[in-house]
Structure formats: structure tokens, C-alpha cells
Amino acid sequence: MKIVVQRVKNAKVEVEGKTVGKIETGFLVLLGITHEDTEKQADYLVKKLCKLRVFTDENDKMNLSLKDVNGELLIVSQFTLYADCSQGNRPSFVEASRPDHANQLYEYFCSACEENDIHVEKGIFGADMKVSLLNDGPVTIIIEK
């Protein structure tokens, strides 16, 4: 399981011209899931994500977490995080999980974040989504388990 975390001033996801998820200050999280991933890996990443201290404090140091700044999460499933570009020019996605397994873990991940008292918005699993954001910093972090 892999997440790309972007600290944002705001972010939204549109599907067929309609906004389906929108946040202000917080993280846009792109979530990639492989065949072997389990709820245990999700729990680890949720804990890491919810406690990640990358928001600036009064001394301009990255020292505050999502809860400290009343931040929100916009979580988007993205199988392309497991693209293999090692051969040829067309990526292989054989490492990405099957949709049924990936969707179950995606929903689990989102619910686990909500259980940490953080407001969660989501994309639509498997949809063609248009994601827009105002990256803050920019701060972009990749975490894998």
C-alpha cells in the first residue's frame, strides 16, 4: 500500500462535471493498493497519516498535525501508483490490486481516518476523476507499507 500525501490549501474531485469531494486546509491523499495489502497495512498508514506533522507552527517549523490545524482529508484511489515502467513505454499495472479487493481496502482506509475524528471527503472509486488542488509549500510526501 502506498500513499502520496500533498499538503493543500484546498482540493476537490469532480466526476462528470460534478464536485464529489472538496476540502480546505488538509491533505490530498492518493492511495494505491496492491494484491497483498491488508487492513494491517492500512492501519499503519492511517496512523502515520493522521499524526504526520507537516503543518507550520508559530515559529514557522513543520510541527503540527491535521488535528492541530483542524485539517481535512480528500482521499482518492489511484491504481496508477503501482505502474511498472521498467520495460517499454506502456506501463504495466499487474502490481495494482483487483478492483473488488482495492475498493474494500479503500473504504476501510477512509473509515479508519474518520475514526480519528478527521473530516474525510472521497473521490469515486473506479471513476474518471478530475482532481484539482492548491499545493501548500509545496509539501508532497510518499509513504509505503
mmCIF file of C-alpha atoms in Angstrom:
data_model
loop_
_atom_site.group_PDB
_atom_site.id
_atom_site.type_symbol
_atom_site.label_atom_id
_atom_site.label_comp_id
_atom_site.label_asym_id
_atom_site.label_seq_id
_atom_site.Cartn_x
_atom_site.Cartn_y
_atom_site.Cartn_z
ATOM 1 C CA MET A 1 0.000 0.000 0.000
ATOM 2 C CA LYS A 2 1.291 3.395 -0.949
ATOM 3 C CA ILE A 3 0.061 6.922 -0.291
ATOM 4 C CA VAL A 4 1.103 10.196 -1.840
ATOM 5 C CA VAL A 5 0.287 12.969 0.606
ATOM 6 C CA GLN A 6 0.057 16.551 -0.605
ATOM 7 C CA ARG A 7 -0.426 19.371 1.890
ATOM 8 C CA VAL A 8 -3.065 21.625 0.359
ATOM 9 C CA LYS A 9 -4.808 24.937 0.899
ATOM 10 C CA ASN A 10 -7.778 23.369 -0.925
ATOM 11 C CA ALA A 11 -8.554 20.455 -3.206
ATOM 12 C CA LYS A 12 -11.529 18.955 -4.999
ATOM 13 C CA VAL A 13 -12.520 15.993 -7.124
ATOM 14 C CA GLU A 14 -15.030 16.191 -9.963
ATOM 15 C CA VAL A 15 -16.756 13.344 -11.765
ATOM 16 C CA GLU A 16 -18.725 14.136 -14.924
ATOM 17 C CA GLY A 17 -18.586 17.849 -14.122
ATOM 18 C CA LYS A 18 -19.940 17.475 -10.560
ATOM 19 C CA THR A 19 -17.889 18.060 -7.431
ATOM 20 C CA VAL A 20 -17.963 14.838 -5.382
ATOM 21 C CA GLY A 21 -15.355 15.748 -2.766
ATOM 22 C CA LYS A 22 -13.926 19.060 -1.604
ATOM 23 C CA ILE A 23 -11.696 20.207 1.277
ATOM 24 C CA GLU A 24 -9.952 23.304 2.500
ATOM 25 C CA THR A 25 -6.726 23.068 4.555
ATOM 26 C CA GLY A 26 -5.522 19.492 4.821
ATOM 27 C CA PHE A 27 -4.150 16.630 2.754
ATOM 28 C CA LEU A 28 -4.987 15.357 -0.687
ATOM 29 C CA VAL A 29 -4.148 11.660 -0.403
ATOM 30 C CA LEU A 30 -3.640 9.439 -3.449
ATOM 31 C CA LEU A 31 -3.986 5.798 -2.347
ATOM 32 C CA GLY A 32 -2.517 2.865 -4.265
ATOM 33 C CA ILE A 33 -3.261 -0.734 -3.288
ATOM 34 C CA THR A 34 -1.554 -3.983 -4.311
ATOM 35 C CA HIS A 35 -2.777 -7.604 -4.251
ATOM 36 C CA GLU A 36 -1.117 -8.460 -0.944
ATOM 37 C CA ASP A 37 -2.255 -5.410 1.014
ATOM 38 C CA THR A 38 -4.299 -5.941 4.157
ATOM 39 C CA GLU A 39 -6.099 -3.929 6.808
ATOM 40 C CA LYS A 40 -2.898 -4.124 8.874
ATOM 41 C CA GLN A 41 -1.005 -2.050 6.291
ATOM 42 C CA ALA A 42 -3.955 0.344 6.073
ATOM 43 C CA ASP A 43 -3.965 0.775 9.864
ATOM 44 C CA TYR A 44 -0.254 1.612 9.838
ATOM 45 C CA LEU A 45 -0.665 4.213 7.090
ATOM 46 C CA VAL A 46 -3.762 5.748 8.693
ATOM 47 C CA LYS A 47 -1.901 6.173 11.974
ATOM 48 C CA LYS A 48 1.100 7.702 10.201
ATOM 49 C CA LEU A 49 -1.078 9.992 8.081
ATOM 50 C CA CYS A 50 -3.229 11.269 10.929
ATOM 51 C CA LYS A 51 -0.196 12.071 13.073
ATOM 52 C CA LEU A 52 2.034 13.439 10.294
ATOM 53 C CA ARG A 53 3.412 16.776 11.487
ATOM 54 C CA VAL A 54 3.964 18.899 8.389
ATOM 55 C CA PHE A 55 1.867 21.997 9.078
ATOM 56 C CA THR A 56 3.783 25.035 10.303
ATOM 57 C CA ASP A 57 3.601 26.286 13.866
ATOM 58 C CA GLU A 58 4.013 29.842 15.193
ATOM 59 C CA ASN A 59 7.803 29.522 14.680
ATOM 60 C CA ASP A 60 7.350 28.532 11.018
ATOM 61 C CA LYS A 61 8.502 24.958 11.752
ATOM 62 C CA MET A 62 6.688 21.922 10.349
ATOM 63 C CA ASN A 63 5.449 20.706 13.699
ATOM 64 C CA LEU A 64 1.636 20.455 13.574
ATOM 65 C CA SER A 65 -0.654 17.583 12.563
ATOM 66 C CA LEU A 66 -4.026 17.575 10.786
ATOM 67 C CA LYS A 67 -5.880 17.710 14.103
ATOM 68 C CA ASP A 68 -3.752 20.628 15.291
ATOM 69 C CA VAL A 69 -4.884 22.727 12.305
ATOM 70 C CA ASN A 70 -8.429 21.313 12.037
ATOM 71 C CA GLY A 71 -7.396 19.889 8.675
ATOM 72 C CA GLU A 72 -9.406 17.664 6.370
ATOM 73 C CA LEU A 73 -8.621 14.731 4.093
ATOM 74 C CA LEU A 74 -9.545 14.211 0.454
ATOM 75 C CA ILE A 75 -8.752 10.574 -0.338
ATOM 76 C CA VAL A 76 -8.585 9.397 -3.949
ATOM 77 C CA SER A 77 -7.962 5.809 -5.043
ATOM 78 C CA GLN A 78 -5.213 5.670 -7.662
ATOM 79 C CA PHE A 79 -4.109 2.318 -9.061
ATOM 80 C CA THR A 80 -1.538 4.034 -11.291
ATOM 81 C CA LEU A 81 0.737 4.442 -8.239
ATOM 82 C CA TYR A 82 1.697 0.827 -8.945
ATOM 83 C CA ALA A 83 2.594 1.371 -12.591
ATOM 84 C CA ASP A 84 5.669 -0.557 -13.712
ATOM 85 C CA CYS A 85 7.544 1.393 -16.377
ATOM 86 C CA SER A 86 10.676 -0.752 -16.363
ATOM 87 C CA GLN A 87 10.042 -2.260 -19.797
ATOM 88 C CA GLY A 88 8.862 -0.401 -22.861
ATOM 89 C CA ASN A 89 6.869 2.796 -22.880
ATOM 90 C CA ARG A 90 3.459 1.499 -21.875
ATOM 91 C CA PRO A 91 3.143 0.984 -18.102
ATOM 92 C CA SER A 92 2.115 -2.371 -16.722
ATOM 93 C CA PHE A 93 -0.383 -2.368 -13.867
ATOM 94 C CA VAL A 94 -0.094 -6.015 -12.815
ATOM 95 C CA GLU A 95 1.017 -4.976 -9.311
ATOM 96 C CA ALA A 96 -2.194 -2.989 -8.744
ATOM 97 C CA SER A 97 -4.900 -4.847 -6.849
ATOM 98 C CA ARG A 98 -8.091 -6.189 -8.381
ATOM 99 C CA PRO A 99 -10.941 -3.660 -8.091
ATOM 100 C CA ASP A 100 -13.005 -5.644 -5.548
ATOM 101 C CA HIS A 101 -10.065 -6.011 -3.131
ATOM 102 C CA ALA A 102 -8.859 -2.445 -3.718
ATOM 103 C CA ASN A 103 -12.302 -0.916 -3.175
ATOM 104 C CA GLN A 104 -12.768 -2.810 0.101
ATOM 105 C CA LEU A 105 -9.400 -1.551 1.414
ATOM 106 C CA TYR A 106 -10.035 1.962 0.094
ATOM 107 C CA GLU A 107 -13.313 2.148 2.028
ATOM 108 C CA TYR A 108 -11.634 0.651 5.104
ATOM 109 C CA PHE A 109 -8.831 3.241 4.890
ATOM 110 C CA CYS A 110 -11.310 6.122 4.606
ATOM 111 C CA SER A 111 -13.386 4.852 7.536
ATOM 112 C CA ALA A 112 -10.290 4.388 9.686
ATOM 113 C CA CYS A 113 -9.303 8.008 9.029
ATOM 114 C CA GLU A 114 -12.792 9.166 10.046
ATOM 115 C CA GLU A 115 -12.461 7.168 13.283
ATOM 116 C CA ASN A 116 -9.547 9.501 14.116
ATOM 117 C CA ASP A 117 -12.028 12.413 14.207
ATOM 118 C CA ILE A 118 -10.835 13.841 10.902
ATOM 119 C CA HIS A 119 -13.295 15.018 8.257
ATOM 120 C CA VAL A 120 -12.887 12.850 5.144
ATOM 121 C CA GLU A 121 -14.051 13.559 1.609
ATOM 122 C CA LYS A 122 -13.583 10.986 -1.147
ATOM 123 C CA GLY A 123 -13.410 10.501 -4.854
ATOM 124 C CA ILE A 124 -15.493 7.814 -6.527
ATOM 125 C CA PHE A 125 -13.686 4.504 -6.765
ATOM 126 C CA GLY A 126 -13.035 3.492 -10.373
ATOM 127 C CA ALA A 127 -14.434 6.703 -11.868
ATOM 128 C CA ASP A 128 -12.694 9.035 -14.291
ATOM 129 C CA MET A 129 -11.924 11.839 -11.852
ATOM 130 C CA LYS A 130 -10.637 15.359 -12.326
ATOM 131 C CA VAL A 131 -8.572 16.397 -9.312
ATOM 132 C CA SER A 132 -7.583 19.987 -8.663
ATOM 133 C CA LEU A 133 -5.580 21.366 -5.779
ATOM 134 C CA LEU A 134 -3.615 24.278 -4.454
ATOM 135 C CA ASN A 135 -0.483 22.587 -3.093
ATOM 136 C CA ASP A 136 0.797 24.303 0.056
ATOM 137 C CA GLY A 137 4.579 24.603 0.239
ATOM 138 C CA PRO A 138 4.701 22.527 -1.875
ATOM 139 C CA VAL A 139 4.822 19.634 0.561
ATOM 140 C CA THR A 140 4.478 16.185 -1.018
ATOM 141 C CA ILE A 141 5.368 13.009 0.870
ATOM 142 C CA ILE A 142 5.241 9.360 -0.225
ATOM 143 C CA ILE A 143 4.656 6.718 2.456
ATOM 144 C CA GLU A 144 4.615 2.992 1.718
ATOM 145 C CA LYS A 145 3.964 -0.076 3.865
#
